[in-house]
Coordinates of C-alpha atoms (C1' of nucleotides) in Angstrom, one line a residue:
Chain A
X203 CA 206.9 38.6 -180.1
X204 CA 209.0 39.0 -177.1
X205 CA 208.6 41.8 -174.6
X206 CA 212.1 42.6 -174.2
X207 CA 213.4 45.3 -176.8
X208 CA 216.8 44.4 -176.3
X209 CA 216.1 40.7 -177.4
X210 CA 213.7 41.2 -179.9
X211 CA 216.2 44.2 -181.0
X212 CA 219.7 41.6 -181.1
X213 CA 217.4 39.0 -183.3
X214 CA 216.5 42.0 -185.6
X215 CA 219.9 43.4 -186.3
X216 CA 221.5 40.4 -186.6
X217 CA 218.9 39.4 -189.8
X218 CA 220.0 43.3 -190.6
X219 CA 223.7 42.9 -190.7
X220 CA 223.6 39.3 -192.1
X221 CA 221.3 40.1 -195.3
X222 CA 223.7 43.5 -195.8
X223 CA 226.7 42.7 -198.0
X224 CA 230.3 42.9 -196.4
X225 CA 231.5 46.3 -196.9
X226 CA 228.6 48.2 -197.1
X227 CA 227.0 51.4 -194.2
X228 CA 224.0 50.3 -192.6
X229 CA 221.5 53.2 -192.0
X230 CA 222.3 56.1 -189.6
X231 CA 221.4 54.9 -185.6
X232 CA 218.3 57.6 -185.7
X233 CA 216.8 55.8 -188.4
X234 CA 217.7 52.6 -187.5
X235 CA 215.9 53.2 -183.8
X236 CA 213.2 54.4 -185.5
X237 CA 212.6 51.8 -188.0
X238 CA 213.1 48.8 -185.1
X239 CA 211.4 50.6 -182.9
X240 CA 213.4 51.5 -179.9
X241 CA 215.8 54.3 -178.5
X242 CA 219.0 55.2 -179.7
X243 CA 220.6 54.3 -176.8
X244 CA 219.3 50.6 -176.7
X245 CA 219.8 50.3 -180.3
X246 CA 223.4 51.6 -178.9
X247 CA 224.1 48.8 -176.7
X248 CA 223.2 46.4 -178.9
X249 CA 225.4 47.8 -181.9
X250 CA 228.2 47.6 -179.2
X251 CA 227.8 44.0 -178.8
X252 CA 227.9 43.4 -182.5
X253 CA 230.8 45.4 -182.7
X254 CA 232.4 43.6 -179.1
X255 CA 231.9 40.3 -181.9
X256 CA 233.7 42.0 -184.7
X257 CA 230.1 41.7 -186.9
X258 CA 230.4 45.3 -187.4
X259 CA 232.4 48.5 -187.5
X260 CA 231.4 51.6 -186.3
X261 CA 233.3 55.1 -187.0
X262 CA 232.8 58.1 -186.1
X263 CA 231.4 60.8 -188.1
X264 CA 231.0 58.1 -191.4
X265 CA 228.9 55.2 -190.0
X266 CA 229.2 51.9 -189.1
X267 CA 229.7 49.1 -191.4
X268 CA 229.3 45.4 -191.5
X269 CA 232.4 44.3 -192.0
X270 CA 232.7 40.9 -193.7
X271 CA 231.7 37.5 -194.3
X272 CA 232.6 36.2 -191.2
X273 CA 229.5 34.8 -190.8
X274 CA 229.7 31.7 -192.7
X275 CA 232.9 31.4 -191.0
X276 CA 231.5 31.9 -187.6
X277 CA 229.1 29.1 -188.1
X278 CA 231.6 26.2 -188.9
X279 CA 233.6 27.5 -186.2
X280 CA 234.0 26.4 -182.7
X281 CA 233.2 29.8 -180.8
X282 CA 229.5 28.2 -180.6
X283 CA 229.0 25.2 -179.2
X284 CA 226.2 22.7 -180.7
X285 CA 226.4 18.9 -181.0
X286 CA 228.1 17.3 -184.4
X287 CA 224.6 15.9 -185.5
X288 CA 223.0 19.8 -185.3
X289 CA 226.4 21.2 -187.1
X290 CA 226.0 18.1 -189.9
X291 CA 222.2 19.1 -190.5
X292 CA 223.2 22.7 -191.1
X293 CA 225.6 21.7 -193.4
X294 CA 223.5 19.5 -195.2
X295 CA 225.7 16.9 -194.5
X296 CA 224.7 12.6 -194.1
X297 CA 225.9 11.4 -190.4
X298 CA 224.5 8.7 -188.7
X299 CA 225.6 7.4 -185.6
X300 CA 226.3 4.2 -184.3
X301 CA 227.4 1.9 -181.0
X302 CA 225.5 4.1 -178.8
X303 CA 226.1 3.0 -175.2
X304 CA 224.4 4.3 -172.5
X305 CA 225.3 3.1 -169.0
X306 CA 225.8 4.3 -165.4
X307 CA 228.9 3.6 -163.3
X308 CA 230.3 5.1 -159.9
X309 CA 233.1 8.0 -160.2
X310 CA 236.5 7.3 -160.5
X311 CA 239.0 9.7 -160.1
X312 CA 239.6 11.0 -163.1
X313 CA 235.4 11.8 -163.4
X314 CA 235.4 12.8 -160.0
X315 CA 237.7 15.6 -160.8
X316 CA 236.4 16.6 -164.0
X317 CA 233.0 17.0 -162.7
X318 CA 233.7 18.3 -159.3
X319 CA 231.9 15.5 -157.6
X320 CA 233.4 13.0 -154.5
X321 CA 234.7 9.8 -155.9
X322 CA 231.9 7.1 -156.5
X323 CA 229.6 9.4 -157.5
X324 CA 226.7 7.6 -159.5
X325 CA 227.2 8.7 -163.2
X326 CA 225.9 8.0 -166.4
X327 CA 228.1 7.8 -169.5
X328 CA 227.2 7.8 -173.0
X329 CA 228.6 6.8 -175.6
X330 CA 228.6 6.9 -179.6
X331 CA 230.7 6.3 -183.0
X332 CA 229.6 9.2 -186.0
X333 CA 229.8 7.9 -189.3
X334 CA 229.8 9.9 -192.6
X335 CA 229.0 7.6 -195.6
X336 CA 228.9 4.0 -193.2
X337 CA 232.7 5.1 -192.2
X338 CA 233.6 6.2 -188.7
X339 CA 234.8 9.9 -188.3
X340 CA 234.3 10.7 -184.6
X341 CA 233.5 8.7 -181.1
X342 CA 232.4 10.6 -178.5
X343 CA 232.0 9.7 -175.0
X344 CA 229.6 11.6 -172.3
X345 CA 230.0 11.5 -168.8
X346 CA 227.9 13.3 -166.5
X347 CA 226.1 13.2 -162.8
X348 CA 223.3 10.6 -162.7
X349 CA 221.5 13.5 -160.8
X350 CA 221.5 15.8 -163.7
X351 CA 221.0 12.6 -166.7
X352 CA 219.5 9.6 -165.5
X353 CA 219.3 6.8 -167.8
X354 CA 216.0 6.0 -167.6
X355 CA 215.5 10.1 -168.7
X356 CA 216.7 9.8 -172.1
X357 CA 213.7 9.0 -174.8
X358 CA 213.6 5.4 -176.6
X359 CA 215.0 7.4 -180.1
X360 CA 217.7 8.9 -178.6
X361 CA 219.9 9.5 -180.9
X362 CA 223.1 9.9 -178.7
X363 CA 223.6 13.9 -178.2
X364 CA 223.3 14.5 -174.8
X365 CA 224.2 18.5 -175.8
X366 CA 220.9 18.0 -177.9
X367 CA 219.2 16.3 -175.0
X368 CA 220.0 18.5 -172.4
X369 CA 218.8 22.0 -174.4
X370 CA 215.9 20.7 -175.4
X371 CA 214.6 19.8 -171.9
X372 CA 215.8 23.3 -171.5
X373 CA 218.7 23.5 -169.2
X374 CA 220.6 26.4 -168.5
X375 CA 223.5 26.2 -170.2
X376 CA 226.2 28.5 -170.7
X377 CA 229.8 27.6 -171.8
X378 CA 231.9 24.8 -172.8
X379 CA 235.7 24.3 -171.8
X380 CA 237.6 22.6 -174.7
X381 CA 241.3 21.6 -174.7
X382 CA 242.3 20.7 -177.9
X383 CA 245.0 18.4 -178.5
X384 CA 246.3 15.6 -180.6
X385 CA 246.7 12.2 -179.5
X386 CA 247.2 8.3 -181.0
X387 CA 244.2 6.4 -180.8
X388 CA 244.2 3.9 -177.9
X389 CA 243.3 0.6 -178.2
X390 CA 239.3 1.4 -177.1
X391 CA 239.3 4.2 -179.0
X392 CA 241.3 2.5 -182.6
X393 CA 238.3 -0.8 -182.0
X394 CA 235.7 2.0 -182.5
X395 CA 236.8 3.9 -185.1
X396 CA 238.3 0.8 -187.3
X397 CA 241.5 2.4 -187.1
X398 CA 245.2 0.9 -186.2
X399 CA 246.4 1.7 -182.6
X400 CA 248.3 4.9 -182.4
X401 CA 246.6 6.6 -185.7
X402 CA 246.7 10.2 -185.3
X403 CA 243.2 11.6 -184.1
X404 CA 242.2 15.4 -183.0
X405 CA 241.3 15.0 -179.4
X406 CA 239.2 17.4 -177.5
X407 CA 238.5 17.0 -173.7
X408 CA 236.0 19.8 -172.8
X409 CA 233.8 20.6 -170.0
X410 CA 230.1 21.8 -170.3
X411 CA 229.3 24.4 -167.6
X412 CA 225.9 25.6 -166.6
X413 CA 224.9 29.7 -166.2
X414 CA 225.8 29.4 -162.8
X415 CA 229.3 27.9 -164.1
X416 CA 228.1 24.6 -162.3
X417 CA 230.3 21.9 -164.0
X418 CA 227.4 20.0 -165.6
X419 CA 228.8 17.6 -168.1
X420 CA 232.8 16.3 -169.3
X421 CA 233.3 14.8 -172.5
X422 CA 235.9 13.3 -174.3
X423 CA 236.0 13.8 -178.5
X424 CA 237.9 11.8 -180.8
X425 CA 237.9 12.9 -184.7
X426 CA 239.5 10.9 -187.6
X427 CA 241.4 14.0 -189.4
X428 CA 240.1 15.6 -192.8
X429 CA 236.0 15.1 -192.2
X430 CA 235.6 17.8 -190.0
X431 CA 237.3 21.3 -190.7
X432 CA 237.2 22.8 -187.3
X433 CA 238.2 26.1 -186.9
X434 CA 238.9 29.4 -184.4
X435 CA 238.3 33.1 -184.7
X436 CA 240.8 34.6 -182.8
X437 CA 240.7 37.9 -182.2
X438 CA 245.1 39.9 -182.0
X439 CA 245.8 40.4 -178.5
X440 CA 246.1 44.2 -177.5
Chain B
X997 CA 245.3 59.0 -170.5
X998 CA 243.1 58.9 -173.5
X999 CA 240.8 61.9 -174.4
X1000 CA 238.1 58.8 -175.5
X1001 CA 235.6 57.9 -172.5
X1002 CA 234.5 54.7 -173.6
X1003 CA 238.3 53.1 -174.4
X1004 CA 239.4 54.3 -170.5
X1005 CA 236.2 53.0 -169.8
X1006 CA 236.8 49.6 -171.0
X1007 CA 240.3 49.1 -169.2
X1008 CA 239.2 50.2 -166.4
X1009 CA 236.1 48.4 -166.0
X1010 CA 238.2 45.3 -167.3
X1011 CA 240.5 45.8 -163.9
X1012 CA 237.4 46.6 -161.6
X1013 CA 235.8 43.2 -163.0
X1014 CA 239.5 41.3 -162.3
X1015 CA 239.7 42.4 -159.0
X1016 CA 236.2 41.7 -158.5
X1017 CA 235.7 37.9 -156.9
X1018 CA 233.5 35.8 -158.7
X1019 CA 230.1 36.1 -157.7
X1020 CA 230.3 39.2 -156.1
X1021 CA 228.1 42.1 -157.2
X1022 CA 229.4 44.9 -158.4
X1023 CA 228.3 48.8 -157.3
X1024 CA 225.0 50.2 -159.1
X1025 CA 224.9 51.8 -162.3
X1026 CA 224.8 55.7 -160.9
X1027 CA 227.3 54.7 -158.3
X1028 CA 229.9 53.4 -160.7
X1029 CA 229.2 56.3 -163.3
X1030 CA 229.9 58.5 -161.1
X1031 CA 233.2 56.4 -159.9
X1032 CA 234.4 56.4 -163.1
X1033 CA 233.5 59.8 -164.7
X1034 CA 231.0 58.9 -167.2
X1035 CA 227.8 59.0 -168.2
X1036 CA 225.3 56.2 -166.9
X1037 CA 224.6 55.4 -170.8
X1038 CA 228.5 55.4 -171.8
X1039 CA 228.9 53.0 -168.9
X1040 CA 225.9 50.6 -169.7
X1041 CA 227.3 50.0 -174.2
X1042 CA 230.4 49.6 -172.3
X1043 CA 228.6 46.8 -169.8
X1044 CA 227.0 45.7 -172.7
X1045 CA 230.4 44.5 -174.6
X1046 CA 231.4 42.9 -171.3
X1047 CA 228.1 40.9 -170.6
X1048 CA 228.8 40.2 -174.9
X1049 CA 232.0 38.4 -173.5
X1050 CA 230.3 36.9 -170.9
X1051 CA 232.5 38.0 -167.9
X1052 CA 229.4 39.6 -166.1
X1053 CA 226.1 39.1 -165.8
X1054 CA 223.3 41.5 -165.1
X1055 CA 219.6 41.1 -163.6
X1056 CA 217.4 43.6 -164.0
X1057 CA 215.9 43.9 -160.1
X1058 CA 218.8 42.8 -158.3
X1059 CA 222.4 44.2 -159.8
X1060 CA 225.1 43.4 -161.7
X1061 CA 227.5 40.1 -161.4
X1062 CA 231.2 39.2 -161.9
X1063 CA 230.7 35.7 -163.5
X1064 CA 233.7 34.0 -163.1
X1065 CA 237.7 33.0 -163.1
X1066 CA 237.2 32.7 -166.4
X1067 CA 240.0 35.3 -166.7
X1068 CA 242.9 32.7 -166.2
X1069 CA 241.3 30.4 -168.7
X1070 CA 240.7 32.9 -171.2
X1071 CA 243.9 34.3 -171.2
X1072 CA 245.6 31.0 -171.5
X1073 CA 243.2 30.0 -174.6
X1074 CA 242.8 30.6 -178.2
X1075 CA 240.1 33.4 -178.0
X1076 CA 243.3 36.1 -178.6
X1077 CA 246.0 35.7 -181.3
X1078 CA 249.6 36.0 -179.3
X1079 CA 252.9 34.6 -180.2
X1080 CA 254.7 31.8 -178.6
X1081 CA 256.8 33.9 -177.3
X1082 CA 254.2 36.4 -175.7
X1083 CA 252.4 33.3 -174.6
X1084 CA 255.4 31.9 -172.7
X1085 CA 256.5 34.7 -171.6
X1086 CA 253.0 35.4 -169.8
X1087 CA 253.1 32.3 -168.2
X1088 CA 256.6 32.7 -167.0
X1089 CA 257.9 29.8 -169.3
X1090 CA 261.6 29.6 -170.6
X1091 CA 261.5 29.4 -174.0
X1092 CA 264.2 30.3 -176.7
X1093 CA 264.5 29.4 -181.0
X1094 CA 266.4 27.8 -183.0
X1095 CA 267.0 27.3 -186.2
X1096 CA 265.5 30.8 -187.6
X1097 CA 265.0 31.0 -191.4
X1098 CA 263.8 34.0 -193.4
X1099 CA 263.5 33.5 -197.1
X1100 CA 262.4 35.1 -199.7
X1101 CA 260.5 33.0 -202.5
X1102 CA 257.7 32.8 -204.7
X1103 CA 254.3 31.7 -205.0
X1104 CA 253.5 29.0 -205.3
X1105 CA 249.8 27.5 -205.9
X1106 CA 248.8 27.0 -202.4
X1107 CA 250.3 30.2 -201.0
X1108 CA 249.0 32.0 -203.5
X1109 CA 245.3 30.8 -202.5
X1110 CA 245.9 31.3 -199.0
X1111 CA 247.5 34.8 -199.5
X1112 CA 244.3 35.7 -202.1
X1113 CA 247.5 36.9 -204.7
X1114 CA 248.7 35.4 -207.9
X1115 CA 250.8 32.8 -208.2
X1116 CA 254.5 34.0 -208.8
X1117 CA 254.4 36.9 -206.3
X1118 CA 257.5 37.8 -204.2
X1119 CA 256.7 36.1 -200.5
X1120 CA 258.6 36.1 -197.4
X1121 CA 259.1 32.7 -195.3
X1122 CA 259.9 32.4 -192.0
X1123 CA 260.9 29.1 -190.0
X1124 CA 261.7 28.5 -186.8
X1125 CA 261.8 25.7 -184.2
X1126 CA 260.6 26.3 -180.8
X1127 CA 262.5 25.0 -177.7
X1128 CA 261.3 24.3 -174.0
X1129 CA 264.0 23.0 -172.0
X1130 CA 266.2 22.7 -174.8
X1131 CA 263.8 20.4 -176.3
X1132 CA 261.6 20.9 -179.5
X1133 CA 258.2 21.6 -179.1
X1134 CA 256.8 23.9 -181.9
X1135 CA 257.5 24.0 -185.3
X1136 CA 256.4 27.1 -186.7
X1137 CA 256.4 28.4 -190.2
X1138 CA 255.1 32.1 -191.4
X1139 CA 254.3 32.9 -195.2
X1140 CA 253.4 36.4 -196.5
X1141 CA 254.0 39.0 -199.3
X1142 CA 257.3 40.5 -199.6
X1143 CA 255.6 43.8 -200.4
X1144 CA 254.3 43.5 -196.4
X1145 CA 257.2 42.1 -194.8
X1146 CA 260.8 42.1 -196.5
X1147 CA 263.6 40.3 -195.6
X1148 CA 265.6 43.3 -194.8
X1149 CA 262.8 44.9 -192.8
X1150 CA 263.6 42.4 -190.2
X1151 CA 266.0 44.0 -187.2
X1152 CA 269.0 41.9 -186.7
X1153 CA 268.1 40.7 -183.3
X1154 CA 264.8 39.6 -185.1
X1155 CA 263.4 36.4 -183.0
X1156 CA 261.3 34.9 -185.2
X1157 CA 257.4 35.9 -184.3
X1158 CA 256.4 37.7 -187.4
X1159 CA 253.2 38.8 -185.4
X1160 CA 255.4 40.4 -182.7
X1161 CA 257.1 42.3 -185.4
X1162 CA 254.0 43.4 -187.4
X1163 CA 252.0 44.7 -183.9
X1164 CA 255.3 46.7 -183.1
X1165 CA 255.3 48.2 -186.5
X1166 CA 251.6 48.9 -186.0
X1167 CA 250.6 46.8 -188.7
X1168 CA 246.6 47.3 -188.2
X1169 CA 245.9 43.8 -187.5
X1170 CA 242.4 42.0 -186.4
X1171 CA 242.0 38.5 -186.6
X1172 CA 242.9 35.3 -187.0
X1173 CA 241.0 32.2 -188.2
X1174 CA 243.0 28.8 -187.0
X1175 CA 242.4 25.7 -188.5
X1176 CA 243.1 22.9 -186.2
X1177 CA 243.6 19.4 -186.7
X1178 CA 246.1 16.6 -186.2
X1179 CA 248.6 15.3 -188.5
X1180 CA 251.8 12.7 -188.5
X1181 CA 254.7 14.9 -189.0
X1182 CA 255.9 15.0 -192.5
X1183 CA 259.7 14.4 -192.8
X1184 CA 260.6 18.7 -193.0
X1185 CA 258.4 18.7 -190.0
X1186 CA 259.9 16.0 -188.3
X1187 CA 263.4 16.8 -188.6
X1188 CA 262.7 19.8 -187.3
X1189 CA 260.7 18.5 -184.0
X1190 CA 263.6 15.7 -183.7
X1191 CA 261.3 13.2 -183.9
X1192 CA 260.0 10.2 -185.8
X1193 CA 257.9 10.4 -189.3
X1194 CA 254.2 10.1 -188.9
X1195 CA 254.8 11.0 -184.9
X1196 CA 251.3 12.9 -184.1
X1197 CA 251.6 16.8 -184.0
X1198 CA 248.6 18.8 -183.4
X1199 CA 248.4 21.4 -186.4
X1200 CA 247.1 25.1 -187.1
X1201 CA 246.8 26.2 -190.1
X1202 CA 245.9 30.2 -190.2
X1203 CA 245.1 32.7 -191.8
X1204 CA 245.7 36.2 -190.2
X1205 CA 243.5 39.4 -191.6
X1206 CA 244.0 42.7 -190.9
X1207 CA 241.2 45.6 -190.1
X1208 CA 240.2 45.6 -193.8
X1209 CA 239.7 41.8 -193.9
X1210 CA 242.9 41.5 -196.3
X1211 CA 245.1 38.4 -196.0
X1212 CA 248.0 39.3 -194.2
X1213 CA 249.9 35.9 -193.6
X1214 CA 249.1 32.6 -193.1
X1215 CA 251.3 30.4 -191.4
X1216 CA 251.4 26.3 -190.2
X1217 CA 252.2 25.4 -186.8
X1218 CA 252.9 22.2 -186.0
X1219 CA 252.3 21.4 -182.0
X1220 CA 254.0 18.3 -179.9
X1221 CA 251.0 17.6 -177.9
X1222 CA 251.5 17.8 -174.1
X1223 CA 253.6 21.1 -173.4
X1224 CA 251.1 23.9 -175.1
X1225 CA 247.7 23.2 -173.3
X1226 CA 245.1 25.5 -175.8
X1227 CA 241.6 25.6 -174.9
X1228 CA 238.8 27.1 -176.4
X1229 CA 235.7 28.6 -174.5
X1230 CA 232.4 28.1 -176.3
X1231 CA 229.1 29.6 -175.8
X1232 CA 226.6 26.9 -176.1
X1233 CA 224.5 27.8 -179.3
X1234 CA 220.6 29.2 -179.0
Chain C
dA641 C1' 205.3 31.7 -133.1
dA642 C1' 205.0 31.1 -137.9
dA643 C1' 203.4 32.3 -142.3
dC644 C1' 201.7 35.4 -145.5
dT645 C1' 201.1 40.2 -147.5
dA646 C1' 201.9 44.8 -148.7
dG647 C1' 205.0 48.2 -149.2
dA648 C1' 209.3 50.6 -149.7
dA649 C1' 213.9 50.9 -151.3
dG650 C1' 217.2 49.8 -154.6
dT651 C1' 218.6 48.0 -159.1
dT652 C1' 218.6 47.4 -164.1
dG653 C1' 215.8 48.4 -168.6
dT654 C1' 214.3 51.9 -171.7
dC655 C1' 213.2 56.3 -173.4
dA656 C1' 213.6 61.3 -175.1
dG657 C1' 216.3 65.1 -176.4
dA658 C1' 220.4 67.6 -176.7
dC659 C1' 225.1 68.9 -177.8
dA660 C1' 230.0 67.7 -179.0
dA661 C1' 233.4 65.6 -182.1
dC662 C1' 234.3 64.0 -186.3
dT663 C1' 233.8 62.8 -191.5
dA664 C1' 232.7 63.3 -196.1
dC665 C1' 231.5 66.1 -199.8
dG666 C1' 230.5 69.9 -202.5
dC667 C1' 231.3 74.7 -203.4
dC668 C1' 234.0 78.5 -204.3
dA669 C1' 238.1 81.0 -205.0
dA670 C1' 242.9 81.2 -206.4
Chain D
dT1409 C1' 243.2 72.2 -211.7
dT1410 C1' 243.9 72.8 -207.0
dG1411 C1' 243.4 74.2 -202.5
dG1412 C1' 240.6 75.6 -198.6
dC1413 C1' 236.4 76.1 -196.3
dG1414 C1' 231.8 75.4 -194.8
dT1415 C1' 227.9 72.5 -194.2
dA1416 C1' 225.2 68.5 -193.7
dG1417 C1' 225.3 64.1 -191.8
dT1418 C1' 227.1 60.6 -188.6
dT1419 C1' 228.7 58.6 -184.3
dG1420 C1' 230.1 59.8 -179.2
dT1421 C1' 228.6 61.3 -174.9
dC1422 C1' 225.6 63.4 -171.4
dT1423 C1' 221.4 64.5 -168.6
dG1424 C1' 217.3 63.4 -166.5
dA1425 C1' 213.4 60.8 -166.2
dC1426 C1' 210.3 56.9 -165.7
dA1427 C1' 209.1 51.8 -166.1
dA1428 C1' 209.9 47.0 -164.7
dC1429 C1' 211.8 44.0 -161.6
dT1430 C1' 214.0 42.1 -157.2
dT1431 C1' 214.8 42.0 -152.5
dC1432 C1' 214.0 42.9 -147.9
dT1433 C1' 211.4 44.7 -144.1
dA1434 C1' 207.6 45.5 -141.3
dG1435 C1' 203.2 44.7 -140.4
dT1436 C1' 199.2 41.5 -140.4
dT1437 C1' 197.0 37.4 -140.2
dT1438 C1' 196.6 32.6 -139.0

DNA sequence: AAACTAGAAGTTGTCAGACAACTACGCCAA
DNA sequence: TTGGCGTAGTTGTCTGACAACTTCTAGTTT
């Protein structure tokens, strides 16, 4: 539908590579361009970014091949940022959330920093306890500029992503910051998740940046160990 | 150096885009082709892998980008498999090891489905505790197949990152997928860390693959939170 | 003087065709 | 059987061109 090869092109070979089994040549780039329906070269650049992904493997003089089942992998992982409700629903999993709190307060310091904003900024902060089968796995907290979510913005069924809330009234996003860390549940944090005080939880503080790397949103992740399997693709360093 | 356009290419367009300050466009298309001594199209896949990245950004019109000091981050976060020891020594950090163990051993039931070989196979181990200001912060532990790293393949002065020793030998490595959680340190573990039983670590747990998506090693590293800061950078999902 | 419009210049997006470098495979000869 | 060689097929790179889009300027109108 779209008018822009490239795009239309990326959306086409990524169907190509992920319904061709690990291992095997894809057809030759002259054929390829012709059947998509663009130049060599543009079917070029986009290989290359496939390739800058590790999705495929091209060599010189044999061919290029897809080379593995990364995808799956890719999905759980955390290279791609989407909200734990979206990642549950692709995995078919039950979550349902619960002690969703949404409020606005002034900065403090800590906020003011995070976000990039003068102390006593007017924020909102949201947040929410994720249960899988009734039991708590994960609180999350939200805090972002009032100016960029108001409370009164957020629909009657909102259902406590703000990630969700923000794409779908289509905000230019771009990247999330996440330090990853393990901590002992604090005494907020232990209430909310029916744990005991100090319990080991996977912690991640990240920061949501916008394309114009615009600091749009902090939030602060707390997950009960052994419901979610988060993982990492690293790539070895040169 | 290298007879292989695209590869000089890449480094240096990397350095040109370092040295570029965020925000700043860079020179058009012909101009830099003809800086660099290539071909407009050889210069745009190598754009392409860059944009794929996301440290530039190009608008058709108007030019071409830098996007950001997302170099410092990136560098300091998971995207890139290093050791410890490259790690530290990037950022200027003092670290040394202690208590360096290399076994050899078999397989048992969970290395053996981590290493994809059956159980009973010949594996190497290797342990080792690392220090920051004489203190424990890492506990590190590497298992792999005797047939790809033997105990008396190690050097003497051998310091205890297996990866180090497999890039040097030219082992053909390419990723690595980290499982991250948090745990209360077993009683091996904590002995090791000097600390108390059930005191929270952060943990990886990864496996590392080489070009042909074989299992080369897979190793558990046990983190005390607070002296490695790891990040991850996300791209917010479609 | 201010605001709007048309145009020109510059930039990225895409295309077509060509040749070079390399690989895989089969054929032929020893 | 084995070794070498040539040929077809594939990716790597280059050249030149035009289209689409953005930005700024200069002129025109209000």
């Amino acid at each position: 539908m779209s008018n822009f090869p490239f795009q239309r092109l990326q959306v086409d070979l990524a169907a190509l590579i992920a319904r061709t089994p690990a291992g095997q040549r894809l057809p030759s780039e002259p054929e390829l361009a012709k059947q998509l329906g663009v130049s060599r070269a543009t079917l070029r650049e986009a290989m290359r970014a496939f390739e800058t992904q590790g999705l495929i493997r091209r060599r010189q003089g044999s061919g290029t091949f897809v080379v593995g089942k990364m995808r799956g992998l890719l999905d759980n992982g955390l290279e791609v940022l989407e909200s734990l409700e979206t990642m549950a629903k692709r995995l078919g999993l039950e979550v349902s959330v619960s002690d969703l709190s949404v409020e606005s307060l002034p900065a403090d310091d800590d906020a003011a920093t995070a976000l990039g904003v003068p102390s006593g900024t007017p924020l909102t902060r949201v947040r929410r306890v994720v249960r899988a089968d009734g039991r708590p796995v994960a609180y999350l907290v939200d805090i972002l500029p009032e100016a960029i979510l108001h409370v009164e913005d957020l629909p009657v069924d909102f259902h406590g992503s703000v990630l969700d809330f923000l794409l779908d009234r289509g905000d230019p996003l771009r990247t999330s910051r996440a330090n990853v860390s393990a901590i002992g549940g604090t005494a907020e944090v232990a209430k909310a998740l029916e744990i005991q005080r100090g319990d080991v939880l996977l912690h991640f503080y990240s920061q949501l940046f916008d394309e114009e790397n615009r600091i749009v949103d902090y939030s602060l992740s707390y997950f009960i160990p052994g419901y979610f399997h988060f993982h990492i693709m690293r790539r070895v360093g040169a």
